[in-house]
Amino acid sequence: MTHDHDLVLRPTAAQTEAALNPPPGRNGGDLVVETLAGLGATTVFGLPGQHALGMFDALRRSDLAYIGLRVENNAGFAADAYGRITGEAAPLLLSTGPGALTSLAALQEAAAASAPVLAISSQVPGAGLGGGRHGYLHELTDQQASFRGVVKSVHTVRTQSQIPSAIAEAWESALTAPHGPVWVEIPQDVLLAETALPVVTAVDAAPHDLPPRPELTVVAADLLSNAVRPAIVAGGGVVRADASGKLRQLAERLNAPVVTTFGGKGAFPWNHPLSLQSWLEDRHTTDFLEDADVLLVVGSGLGELSSNYYTFKPRGRVVQIEADLGKLESNHPALGIHADARLALSALLETVPARQDTTAADRVRTVLDLVRERIDSQELALEQRVLAAVRQALPDRSPSFWDMTILAYWAWSAFDARRPNTMHSAQGAGGLGYAFPAALGGAVADPTHPVLAVSGDGGALYSIAELATARQHNLDVTWLIVDDGGYGILREYMTDAFGRSTATELSRPDFVALAESFGVPGVRTTPDSLADDLAKSLATPGPSVVVLPAVLRMFAPTHLA
């Protein structure tokens, strides 16, 4: 009797010949790039360094496209965006010690946003592993320890034969829900040594599904079916799982209002009659969600920003669908369903009946009217005009990437992303410098649409060197820099808390002249001409910079009342 698990695929004659007689001149780095190609990668990001040269030398013998950035952290942001846009694991090639450590902030953002990044770093020669102090350049006592609390999984390679399996295991980890960054490190001598191992061909590393437990979806379906005032919070997990269509079907079947978190922008149509949009930092929205007798939370941990700074206190039952086990019931007791959002929503759609409710749309409209009244009472016409100009200029299918800046904070609440997976920001980890290098990665991921980056002048200086990258690869990215002469949001926070600000004012360059020195066209604009200038830049292929000198203000918070 032959069992399925006894079947072995027999190599063809050509495969046998190639395996027995691999081409000469290959090293451990070739095993890395061959494995990546075998897994389906087409593009890698990174920055070379002394211990990583074996990998970079191998790139020229491969068909992988290489996008080199000027700072490792920026390379990480670019890989993060590539992973978000494509849903594929984005390879990030780095060197040892300082090169590796410089990527940590980007990997933290990828972890917070569930972006699949496959970071592959060199290591000191194998003799230096395990804490031995040999005095190698870049030597750390335990390099992987610096990453263990940031990434999903850590993999250390010690021999060439371990390379394909370690990378495949990391790839699978990165793409299993919840997506996230992973770390592989390979010693310099392993990368440099000539190899007689066969060429790596197809590699099997399919991610695991994360289906919901059926007894839990039965209970969730019963709660939702019998709810009088159901509501839904849709987080980034809906976008990552490509579950926006399923979410809309369920919301319409239940007549349940939907609010999207800042990470879930675009998960639900902005102008849908059931859309509460993204006004989570508003007490009117918070009150509405607290009043729900059953609140379905999909793909969100209801963290600081999504809970109006932890002032949200649900009074009804909470059903939470979350792929990240650590976020399940981390802030509120709930019927916790550990599952991929798409699979869980599909299961609910199989059993939840249609629910009649003629009041839901009116209740949504009432909340949005109250939010509008509150904003309009604060004399914030300039800020709303600037954000409207950006929306007017940006094509619907174009992705946008936002730094930690006042205009981005407005966009979290007030910007219509129009489509899922098109608006991205650094609100997961909250580090500066994300927007422009991430936009470069987004342009590599999908070169068919122009890409927008939005930064303040402070955040822009974190990634100004990547103007060279944009020019070198001719990436179609328009960079809007709102220049207010400092760290604008910190200026507001400090003034509100202490009556004055300290360490927030910045001397800055002439951004237009600086961009032009890189060969990137720049223009200085005004709020009145912003929409036209942005539209023109976005319509012109290649990189460009638009500088808006303006001091913007945030709307007043409601969580401090």
mmCIF file of C-alpha atoms in Angstrom, residues 117-296:
data_model
loop_
_atom_site.group_PDB
_atom_site.id
_atom_site.type_symbol
_atom_site.label_atom_id
_atom_site.label_comp_id
_atom_site.label_asym_id
_atom_site.label_seq_id
_atom_site.Cartn_x
_atom_site.Cartn_y
_atom_site.Cartn_z
ATOM 1 C CA VAL A 117 9.804 42.212 6.359
ATOM 2 C CA LEU A 118 12.490 39.526 6.018
ATOM 3 C CA ALA A 119 15.647 41.110 7.438
ATOM 4 C CA ILE A 120 18.838 39.202 6.673
ATOM 5 C CA SER A 121 21.940 40.468 8.410
ATOM 6 C CA SER A 122 25.543 39.375 8.354
ATOM 7 C CA GLN A 123 27.344 38.470 11.544
ATOM 8 C CA VAL A 124 30.949 38.496 12.652
ATOM 9 C CA PRO A 125 32.853 35.326 11.688
ATOM 10 C CA GLY A 126 31.483 32.198 13.340
ATOM 11 C CA ALA A 127 34.256 32.088 15.915
ATOM 12 C CA GLY A 128 32.834 35.295 17.393
ATOM 13 C CA LEU A 129 29.353 33.906 18.019
ATOM 14 C CA GLY A 130 28.278 32.918 21.494
ATOM 15 C CA GLY A 131 29.695 35.878 23.373
ATOM 16 C CA GLY A 132 33.388 35.327 22.707
ATOM 17 C CA ARG A 133 35.225 38.663 22.718
ATOM 18 C CA HIS A 134 37.570 38.401 19.730
ATOM 19 C CA GLY A 135 37.565 42.092 18.900
ATOM 20 C CA TYR A 136 36.023 41.802 15.450
ATOM 21 C CA LEU A 137 34.809 45.016 13.839
ATOM 22 C CA HIS A 138 31.084 45.516 14.671
ATOM 23 C CA GLU A 139 31.196 42.714 17.232
ATOM 24 C CA LEU A 140 28.291 42.450 19.688
ATOM 25 C CA THR A 141 28.094 40.018 22.576
ATOM 26 C CA ASP A 142 24.698 38.818 21.371
ATOM 27 C CA GLN A 143 23.462 40.624 18.271
ATOM 28 C CA GLN A 144 20.219 38.691 17.963
ATOM 29 C CA ALA A 145 19.222 39.660 21.528
ATOM 30 C CA SER A 146 18.769 43.234 20.293
ATOM 31 C CA PHE A 147 16.083 42.042 17.878
ATOM 32 C CA ARG A 148 14.339 39.300 19.830
ATOM 33 C CA GLY A 149 11.896 41.684 21.523
ATOM 34 C CA VAL A 150 11.121 43.528 18.280
ATOM 35 C CA VAL A 151 10.600 40.941 15.528
ATOM 36 C CA LYS A 152 8.357 37.881 15.292
ATOM 37 C CA SER A 153 11.187 35.353 15.124
ATOM 38 C CA VAL A 154 14.990 35.202 15.121
ATOM 39 C CA HIS A 155 17.055 32.696 13.136
ATOM 40 C CA THR A 156 20.846 32.253 13.383
ATOM 41 C CA VAL A 157 22.702 30.346 10.659
ATOM 42 C CA ARG A 158 26.029 28.665 11.414
ATOM 43 C CA THR A 159 26.690 26.622 8.259
ATOM 44 C CA GLN A 160 25.913 27.016 4.578
ATOM 45 C CA SER A 161 23.596 24.009 4.545
ATOM 46 C CA GLN A 162 21.364 25.793 7.091
ATOM 47 C CA ILE A 163 20.820 28.864 4.905
ATOM 48 C CA PRO A 164 17.880 27.711 2.714
ATOM 49 C CA SER A 165 15.898 26.176 5.565
ATOM 50 C CA ALA A 166 16.487 29.103 7.943
ATOM 51 C CA ILE A 167 15.390 31.677 5.357
ATOM 52 C CA ALA A 168 12.366 29.575 4.372
ATOM 53 C CA GLU A 169 11.353 29.226 8.022
ATOM 54 C CA ALA A 170 11.684 32.990 8.506
ATOM 55 C CA TRP A 171 9.696 33.667 5.325
ATOM 56 C CA GLU A 172 6.866 31.456 6.579
ATOM 57 C CA SER A 173 6.922 33.237 9.935
ATOM 58 C CA ALA A 174 6.761 36.684 8.313
ATOM 59 C CA LEU A 175 3.712 35.766 6.227
ATOM 60 C CA THR A 176 1.740 33.795 8.798
ATOM 61 C CA ALA A 177 -0.970 35.962 10.370
ATOM 62 C CA PRO A 178 -0.296 38.317 11.949
ATOM 63 C CA HIS A 179 2.318 39.362 9.402
ATOM 64 C CA GLY A 180 5.471 40.899 10.787
ATOM 65 C CA PRO A 181 9.234 41.357 10.534
ATOM 66 C CA VAL A 182 11.653 38.479 11.102
ATOM 67 C CA TRP A 183 15.407 38.356 11.581
ATOM 68 C CA VAL A 184 18.041 36.039 10.054
ATOM 69 C CA GLU A 185 21.760 36.458 10.751
ATOM 70 C CA ILE A 186 24.601 34.705 8.925
ATOM 71 C CA PRO A 187 28.331 34.904 9.821
ATOM 72 C CA GLN A 188 30.689 36.616 7.414
ATOM 73 C CA ASP A 189 32.803 33.528 6.808
ATOM 74 C CA VAL A 190 29.722 31.452 5.951
ATOM 75 C CA LEU A 191 28.680 34.058 3.384
ATOM 76 C CA LEU A 192 32.122 34.380 1.825
ATOM 77 C CA ALA A 193 33.196 30.741 1.635
ATOM 78 C CA GLU A 194 32.906 29.044 -1.735
ATOM 79 C CA THR A 195 30.114 26.490 -1.834
ATOM 80 C CA ALA A 196 29.705 23.186 -3.634
ATOM 81 C CA LEU A 197 26.064 22.877 -2.573
ATOM 82 C CA PRO A 198 23.513 22.596 -5.385
ATOM 83 C CA VAL A 199 21.732 25.664 -6.673
ATOM 84 C CA VAL A 200 18.623 26.346 -4.582
ATOM 85 C CA THR A 201 15.497 26.118 -6.737
ATOM 86 C CA ALA A 202 11.857 26.160 -5.608
ATOM 87 C CA VAL A 203 11.423 26.435 -1.840
ATOM 88 C CA ASP A 204 8.211 25.536 -0.028
ATOM 89 C CA ALA A 205 7.367 27.947 2.791
ATOM 90 C CA ALA A 206 3.607 28.424 2.687
ATOM 91 C CA PRO A 207 2.246 30.470 5.614
ATOM 92 C CA HIS A 208 -0.197 28.817 8.001
ATOM 93 C CA ASP A 209 -3.874 29.681 7.971
ATOM 94 C CA LEU A 210 -5.391 30.974 11.191
ATOM 95 C CA PRO A 211 -9.065 29.954 11.121
ATOM 96 C CA PRO A 212 -11.472 30.784 13.944
ATOM 97 C CA ARG A 213 -12.666 28.121 16.354
ATOM 98 C CA PRO A 214 -16.213 27.238 15.214
ATOM 99 C CA GLU A 215 -17.735 27.189 18.710
ATOM 100 C CA LEU A 216 -16.609 30.799 19.183
ATOM 101 C CA THR A 217 -18.054 32.031 15.894
ATOM 102 C CA VAL A 218 -21.360 30.375 16.818
ATOM 103 C CA VAL A 219 -21.515 32.423 20.022
ATOM 104 C CA ALA A 220 -20.386 35.600 18.206
ATOM 105 C CA ALA A 221 -23.021 35.119 15.528
ATOM 106 C CA ASP A 222 -25.711 34.676 18.168
ATOM 107 C CA LEU A 223 -24.664 37.845 19.993
ATOM 108 C CA LEU A 224 -24.633 39.898 16.797
ATOM 109 C CA SER A 225 -27.922 38.464 15.557
ATOM 110 C CA ASN A 226 -29.705 39.461 18.757
ATOM 111 C CA ALA A 227 -28.043 42.837 19.222
ATOM 112 C CA VAL A 228 -30.198 45.952 19.383
ATOM 113 C CA ARG A 229 -27.385 48.479 18.854
ATOM 114 C CA PRO A 230 -24.444 46.614 17.247
ATOM 115 C CA ALA A 231 -21.373 48.537 16.130
ATOM 116 C CA ILE A 232 -18.065 47.569 14.520
ATOM 117 C CA VAL A 233 -14.498 48.801 14.984
ATOM 118 C CA ALA A 234 -12.364 47.847 11.965
ATOM 119 C CA GLY A 235 -8.603 47.885 12.452
ATOM 120 C CA GLY A 236 -5.504 47.301 10.400
ATOM 121 C CA GLY A 237 -6.043 43.549 10.544
ATOM 122 C CA VAL A 238 -8.959 43.963 8.125
ATOM 123 C CA VAL A 239 -6.691 45.683 5.615
ATOM 124 C CA ARG A 240 -3.816 43.223 6.067
ATOM 125 C CA ALA A 241 -6.188 40.267 5.564
ATOM 126 C CA ASP A 242 -7.776 41.837 2.460
ATOM 127 C CA ALA A 243 -11.117 41.505 4.242
ATOM 128 C CA SER A 244 -12.715 44.864 3.442
ATOM 129 C CA GLY A 245 -15.347 43.289 1.197
ATOM 130 C CA LYS A 246 -16.317 40.774 3.878
ATOM 131 C CA LEU A 247 -16.525 43.559 6.459
ATOM 132 C CA ARG A 248 -18.891 45.592 4.290
ATOM 133 C CA GLN A 249 -21.130 42.581 3.683
ATOM 134 C CA LEU A 250 -21.408 41.874 7.397
ATOM 135 C CA ALA A 251 -21.981 45.513 8.352
ATOM 136 C CA GLU A 252 -24.758 45.871 5.790
ATOM 137 C CA ARG A 253 -26.364 42.597 6.839
ATOM 138 C CA LEU A 254 -26.355 43.695 10.486
ATOM 139 C CA ASN A 255 -27.062 47.374 9.791
ATOM 140 C CA ALA A 256 -24.124 48.006 12.119
ATOM 141 C CA PRO A 257 -22.250 51.347 12.065
ATOM 142 C CA VAL A 258 -18.508 51.011 11.413
ATOM 143 C CA VAL A 259 -15.585 53.135 12.593
ATOM 144 C CA THR A 260 -12.130 52.449 11.205
ATOM 145 C CA THR A 261 -8.991 52.828 13.283
ATOM 146 C CA PHE A 262 -6.094 54.896 12.002
ATOM 147 C CA GLY A 263 -4.351 51.689 10.925
ATOM 148 C CA GLY A 264 -7.549 50.485 9.288
ATOM 149 C CA LYS A 265 -8.071 53.510 7.029
ATOM 150 C CA GLY A 266 -9.956 52.488 3.901
ATOM 151 C CA ALA A 267 -11.295 49.256 5.389
ATOM 152 C CA PHE A 268 -14.841 50.608 5.049
ATOM 153 C CA PRO A 269 -16.173 53.161 2.528
ATOM 154 C CA TRP A 270 -15.823 56.675 3.965
ATOM 155 C CA ASN A 271 -19.182 57.985 2.734
ATOM 156 C CA HIS A 272 -21.208 54.829 3.322
ATOM 157 C CA PRO A 273 -24.416 55.524 5.309
ATOM 158 C CA LEU A 274 -23.080 53.261 8.097
ATOM 159 C CA SER A 275 -19.617 54.850 8.187
ATOM 160 C CA LEU A 276 -18.569 56.667 11.356
ATOM 161 C CA GLN A 277 -15.339 57.345 9.452
ATOM 162 C CA SER A 278 -12.229 57.517 11.701
ATOM 163 C CA TRP A 279 -13.084 60.079 14.369
ATOM 164 C CA LEU A 280 -11.768 57.966 17.229
ATOM 165 C CA GLU A 281 -10.192 60.933 19.013
ATOM 166 C CA ASP A 282 -13.614 62.426 19.580
ATOM 167 C CA ARG A 283 -15.870 61.915 22.588
ATOM 168 C CA HIS A 284 -18.994 61.774 20.428
ATOM 169 C CA THR A 285 -17.644 58.662 18.685
ATOM 170 C CA THR A 286 -16.450 57.222 21.973
ATOM 171 C CA ASP A 287 -19.904 57.703 23.511
ATOM 172 C CA PHE A 288 -21.525 56.006 20.508
ATOM 173 C CA LEU A 289 -19.273 52.957 20.772
ATOM 174 C CA GLU A 290 -19.772 52.731 24.516
ATOM 175 C CA ASP A 291 -23.529 52.651 23.944
ATOM 176 C CA ALA A 292 -23.348 49.603 21.647
ATOM 177 C CA ASP A 293 -24.853 46.527 23.272
ATOM 178 C CA VAL A 294 -22.592 44.336 21.105
ATOM 179 C CA LEU A 295 -19.325 45.754 19.761
ATOM 180 C CA LEU A 296 -17.469 43.741 17.146
#
